[in-house]
Amino acid sequence: MDKFDRFQLLHRQFRQHRKPVPLSRLAVLLECSEKTVKRAIDNMRDYLDAPIAYFPDAKGWAYTTEDQGRYELPGLWLTSTELQSLALLLQLLDSFGNGLLNRELVVIEEYIGKLLASRGIERSAFDQHIKVLPLSNRYIANHMFANVCEAVLKKQKLAISYRNYQRHISKRTISPQTLVYYRENWYLDAWCHLRNGLRTFSLARVEKLTILDERASALPCEQLNAHFTEGYGIFSGEAKYTAVLRFSSEIAHEIAMQQWHPNQQGSWDNGHFLLTLPYSDERELIQDILRYSPYVRVEQPSALQLSVRDRLQRAIQLYK
């Protein structure tokens, strides 16, 4: 731990505790000797004008009563570990977010880079030694994403032109509820005033967008959770069906460690793993089943079994 980290941790201790803290306890918290703590306190008082005083009656150190709760360290103070975590978060946001917030965060990223350099850590090391490989993420214009975020946080209605999977464009007025990042793409859960119901919109399919000067309709969290978490994957709605999947021994242990649905159930049967889960729409579930073929078989329901078999047969026809 360097001196900057000790300054920050001491400052936090003095802000959190109204009573003086003994030197022995500070040494334990900072994982160093009492002599090192005393030297850090002296440095804070000499160079940072920290109002730290020793209270003989309590045999401990604290900020003076009149300054407690008001004194702040100059600038942005974070420990080395916190700085590294923040730099990693910025890198992940850049990779998974498809560069959406580069312009907005560039000032913060530059400042974090300077703070890391002062601790002997190069910002470029994150790019060189930590790799994030997004797959199948679709482009979203920066201004489009920023406007959606603004509408969600300020609870304003949106007017959008939306292109569905059949490439038909419809004009909608929606009340945004939740912005969702799922499988490396952004989605918006919203109340659609055209369909008079909850819908999920892929941001990549929004052709045009305008923030309206109208308050968005707010739905209870219970209603949102019931609608968007019962189904399988991104497809929402009441879970009307239950799938039972049998995974063979080759991948059974791997599947047993995975979560496919919050309400799934698993059991073992002669080395095979049986996964039971609810779903409302079979499309995404079929895709995940095909990923593990030929090591998975649909046991129930028969409709899902037939859909998977039909998809496999059509795929085989392409190779004949």
XYZ file of C-alpha atoms in Angstrom:
320
model
C 0.000 0.000 0.000
C 1.462 3.373 -0.998
C 1.150 6.668 0.857
C -1.761 7.841 -1.299
C -3.766 4.778 -0.303
C -2.962 5.384 3.373
C -4.094 9.010 3.120
C -7.409 7.929 1.611
C -8.028 5.152 4.120
C -7.141 7.386 7.079
C -9.461 10.072 5.760
C -12.302 7.565 5.492
C -11.718 6.298 9.023
C -11.766 9.801 10.484
C -14.937 10.652 8.521
C -16.726 7.481 9.602
C -15.835 7.523 13.298
C -16.954 10.400 15.489
C -14.816 9.161 18.367
C -10.992 9.135 18.194
C -9.480 5.950 16.771
C -6.500 4.343 18.582
C -3.229 4.091 16.674
C -3.213 0.313 17.101
C -6.586 -0.006 15.359
C -5.500 2.264 12.514
C -2.407 0.092 12.039
C -4.600 -2.999 11.681
C -6.949 -1.295 9.227
C -4.079 0.014 7.104
C -2.086 -3.233 7.418
C 1.106 -1.506 8.509
C 3.044 -0.606 11.656
C 1.955 2.079 14.127
C 5.077 4.051 13.202
C 3.995 4.088 9.541
C 0.497 5.267 10.507
C 1.956 8.075 12.613
C 4.164 9.146 9.708
C 1.133 9.176 7.369
C -0.810 11.316 9.855
C 2.086 13.769 10.081
C 2.292 13.969 6.266
C -1.436 14.629 5.982
C -1.207 17.457 8.513
C 1.950 18.972 6.982
C 1.177 18.717 3.259
C -2.625 18.436 3.047
C -3.590 20.675 5.993
C -5.649 17.836 7.436
C -7.158 18.896 10.820
C -6.053 15.699 12.610
C -5.513 15.884 16.370
C -4.584 13.500 19.142
C -7.078 13.236 22.004
C -5.282 12.061 25.183
C -8.470 11.243 27.097
C -9.662 8.872 24.370
C -6.096 7.791 23.478
C -6.867 8.115 19.782
C -6.699 10.259 16.646
C -9.537 12.086 14.894
C -10.436 15.192 12.934
C -11.008 18.162 15.205
C -14.653 18.564 16.211
C -15.270 21.761 14.256
C -13.831 20.280 11.020
C -15.235 16.752 11.188
C -17.535 16.094 8.241
C -16.361 19.198 6.341
C -12.730 18.494 5.505
C -12.105 16.815 2.154
C -8.912 15.661 0.500
C -8.075 17.880 -2.496
C -8.926 16.409 -5.893
C -10.251 12.933 -6.659
C -8.821 10.454 -4.173
C -9.064 6.732 -4.761
C -6.895 3.822 -3.668
C -4.748 1.997 -6.235
C -7.162 -0.937 -6.219
C -10.133 1.367 -6.794
C -8.332 3.167 -9.617
C -7.523 -0.133 -11.318
C -11.122 -1.305 -10.931
C -12.400 1.957 -12.403
C -9.975 1.763 -15.341
C -11.065 -1.826 -15.995
C -14.719 -0.753 -15.865
C -14.051 1.962 -18.451
C -12.373 -0.593 -20.710
C -15.272 -3.027 -20.360
C -17.771 -0.252 -21.058
C -15.831 0.690 -24.171
C -15.781 -2.912 -25.414
C -19.262 -4.091 -24.509
C -20.904 -0.726 -25.100
C -19.558 -0.531 -28.652
C -17.834 2.771 -27.874
C -21.114 4.470 -27.006
C -19.764 6.615 -24.183
C -16.263 7.368 -25.453
C -16.885 11.085 -25.942
C -18.654 11.521 -22.600
C -16.039 9.640 -20.579
C -12.829 10.742 -22.288
C -12.136 13.462 -19.683
C -12.623 11.027 -16.803
C -10.489 8.400 -18.536
C -7.637 10.879 -19.046
C -7.769 11.903 -15.381
C -7.834 8.281 -14.233
C -4.817 7.649 -16.472
C -2.872 10.451 -14.775
C -3.736 9.148 -11.308
C -2.663 5.645 -12.299
C 0.615 6.986 -13.690
C 1.325 8.690 -10.367
C 1.037 5.243 -8.756
C 3.380 3.665 -11.318
C 0.617 1.963 -13.331
C 0.372 2.547 -17.077
C -3.154 2.875 -18.472
C -2.040 1.175 -21.704
C -1.309 -1.999 -19.739
C -5.048 -2.671 -19.482
C -5.427 -2.704 -23.269
C -2.306 -4.823 -23.761
C -2.950 -7.504 -21.156
C -6.734 -7.609 -20.637
C -8.790 -8.600 -23.666
C -12.546 -8.339 -24.097
C -13.954 -9.931 -27.247
C -17.535 -8.836 -27.987
C -19.510 -11.066 -30.340
C -22.523 -10.183 -32.483
C -23.035 -6.721 -30.996
C -24.892 -4.323 -33.279
C -24.041 -0.677 -33.874
C -26.048 2.049 -32.131
C -25.467 5.742 -32.834
C -24.070 7.619 -29.851
C -26.786 10.294 -29.862
C -29.479 7.603 -30.079
C -28.170 5.816 -27.002
C -27.737 9.080 -25.073
C -31.339 10.138 -25.835
C -32.725 6.793 -24.701
C -30.761 7.040 -21.435
C -32.061 10.564 -20.881
C -35.660 9.498 -21.481
C -35.333 6.524 -19.118
C -33.774 8.556 -16.296
C -36.033 11.602 -16.707
C -39.133 9.443 -17.265
C -40.181 11.038 -20.562
C -42.072 9.501 -23.462
C -40.334 8.656 -26.731
C -41.586 8.768 -30.310
C -39.770 6.134 -32.374
C -39.737 4.614 -35.835
C -39.124 0.913 -35.253
C -38.074 -1.745 -37.782
C -39.157 -5.272 -36.801
C -37.613 -8.600 -37.837
C -39.626 -8.583 -41.064
C -38.160 -5.119 -41.803
C -41.574 -3.451 -41.483
C -41.314 0.048 -39.988
C -43.955 1.291 -37.562
C -44.254 4.548 -35.646
C -44.685 4.150 -31.887
C -45.096 6.320 -28.820
C -43.588 4.514 -25.848
C -43.023 5.051 -22.133
C -39.520 3.682 -21.405
C -39.173 1.593 -18.252
C -35.830 -0.244 -18.225
C -32.695 -0.196 -20.375
C -31.263 -3.721 -20.658
C -27.859 -4.966 -21.852
C -28.344 -8.587 -22.898
C -26.017 -10.859 -24.846
C -23.893 -7.917 -25.977
C -26.802 -5.858 -27.307
C -29.015 -3.105 -25.868
C -32.773 -3.436 -25.411
C -35.457 -1.144 -24.032
C -38.392 -2.422 -22.006
C -41.276 0.003 -22.489
C -45.022 0.467 -22.449
C -46.133 0.740 -26.074
C -49.073 3.125 -26.406
C -49.829 1.804 -29.911
C -50.159 -1.831 -28.792
C -51.352 -0.872 -25.307
C -48.977 -3.302 -23.662
C -45.411 -3.962 -22.505
C -42.875 -4.585 -25.245
C -39.113 -5.015 -25.602
C -37.407 -2.985 -28.349
C -33.942 -3.618 -29.748
C -32.150 -0.256 -29.873
C -30.337 -1.334 -33.034
C -33.740 -1.501 -34.782
C -34.794 2.035 -33.849
C -34.572 4.112 -37.056
C -35.549 7.510 -35.573
C -36.138 8.752 -32.057
C -37.523 11.923 -30.461
C -37.866 12.751 -26.774
C -41.371 14.069 -26.136
C -42.260 16.714 -23.600
C -44.664 14.317 -21.919
C -44.347 12.354 -18.711
C -43.862 8.633 -19.287
C -46.349 6.215 -17.781
C -44.762 4.534 -14.765
C -45.533 0.882 -14.110
C -45.102 -0.896 -10.760
C -41.891 -2.899 -10.369
C -43.942 -5.987 -9.549
C -45.737 -5.779 -12.901
C -42.473 -5.272 -14.801
C -40.761 -8.178 -13.063
C -43.710 -10.483 -13.624
C -43.762 -9.645 -17.334
C -40.076 -9.549 -18.182
C -38.544 -12.222 -15.930
C -40.952 -15.145 -16.320
C -40.163 -15.817 -19.970
C -36.933 -17.271 -21.306
C -34.169 -14.887 -22.375
C -35.167 -11.601 -23.952
C -38.685 -12.809 -24.790
C -41.129 -11.585 -22.187
C -44.615 -12.497 -21.114
C -46.195 -15.084 -18.866
C -44.320 -18.385 -18.884
C -46.982 -20.753 -20.213
C -44.703 -23.701 -20.967
C -42.131 -25.824 -19.172
C -39.173 -27.371 -20.981
C -37.347 -30.482 -19.765
C -33.918 -30.897 -21.365
C -31.680 -33.954 -20.986
C -27.953 -33.297 -21.304
C -25.633 -36.251 -21.872
C -22.652 -36.999 -19.663
C -20.202 -35.230 -22.022
C -21.467 -31.789 -20.956
C -23.734 -32.585 -17.997
C -21.384 -31.173 -15.348
C -20.842 -27.994 -17.369
C -24.584 -27.410 -17.722
C -25.143 -28.115 -14.025
C -22.998 -25.053 -13.231
C -24.948 -22.748 -15.556
C -28.070 -20.684 -14.959
C -30.448 -20.669 -17.899
C -33.395 -19.211 -15.966
C -33.858 -17.866 -12.407
C -36.603 -20.446 -11.759
C -34.878 -23.460 -13.293
C -34.606 -26.847 -11.586
C -31.936 -29.471 -12.109
C -31.529 -33.141 -11.262
C -29.209 -36.037 -12.102
C -30.303 -39.232 -13.863
C -27.679 -41.948 -14.520
C -24.947 -39.449 -15.356
C -27.280 -37.257 -17.401
C -28.423 -33.816 -16.208
C -32.105 -32.930 -16.472
C -32.781 -29.200 -16.714
C -36.346 -27.970 -16.200
C -37.218 -24.343 -16.945
C -40.213 -22.157 -17.858
C -40.536 -20.211 -21.108
C -43.054 -18.090 -22.974
C -41.495 -18.051 -26.459
C -39.459 -20.929 -27.859
C -37.288 -19.036 -30.374
C -34.317 -18.139 -28.177
C -34.559 -21.417 -26.263
C -34.283 -23.356 -29.526
C -31.104 -21.462 -30.419
C -29.519 -22.373 -27.086
C -30.569 -26.014 -27.458
C -29.005 -26.190 -30.933
C -25.731 -24.813 -29.536
C -25.350 -27.981 -27.474
C -26.503 -30.485 -30.064
C -25.931 -33.454 -30.253
C -25.475 -33.589 -26.468
C -28.981 -32.470 -25.528
C -32.441 -33.887 -26.120
C -35.791 -32.205 -25.507
C -37.836 -34.467 -23.257
C -40.861 -32.179 -22.910
C -43.003 -30.632 -24.300
C -43.616 -32.403 -27.597
C -44.198 -29.087 -29.438
C -40.701 -27.890 -28.531
C -39.281 -31.282 -29.454
C -40.863 -31.071 -32.911
C -39.610 -27.499 -33.436
C -36.019 -28.481 -32.637
C -36.240 -31.568 -34.873
C -37.630 -29.470 -37.733
C -34.797 -26.948 -37.388
C -32.190 -29.728 -37.423
C -33.732 -31.394 -40.468
C -33.766 -28.130 -42.403
C -30.113 -27.582 -41.504
C -29.182 -31.051 -42.741
C -30.877 -30.330 -46.092
C -28.357 -27.564 -46.729
C -25.538 -30.131 -46.777
C -27.180 -32.681 -49.073
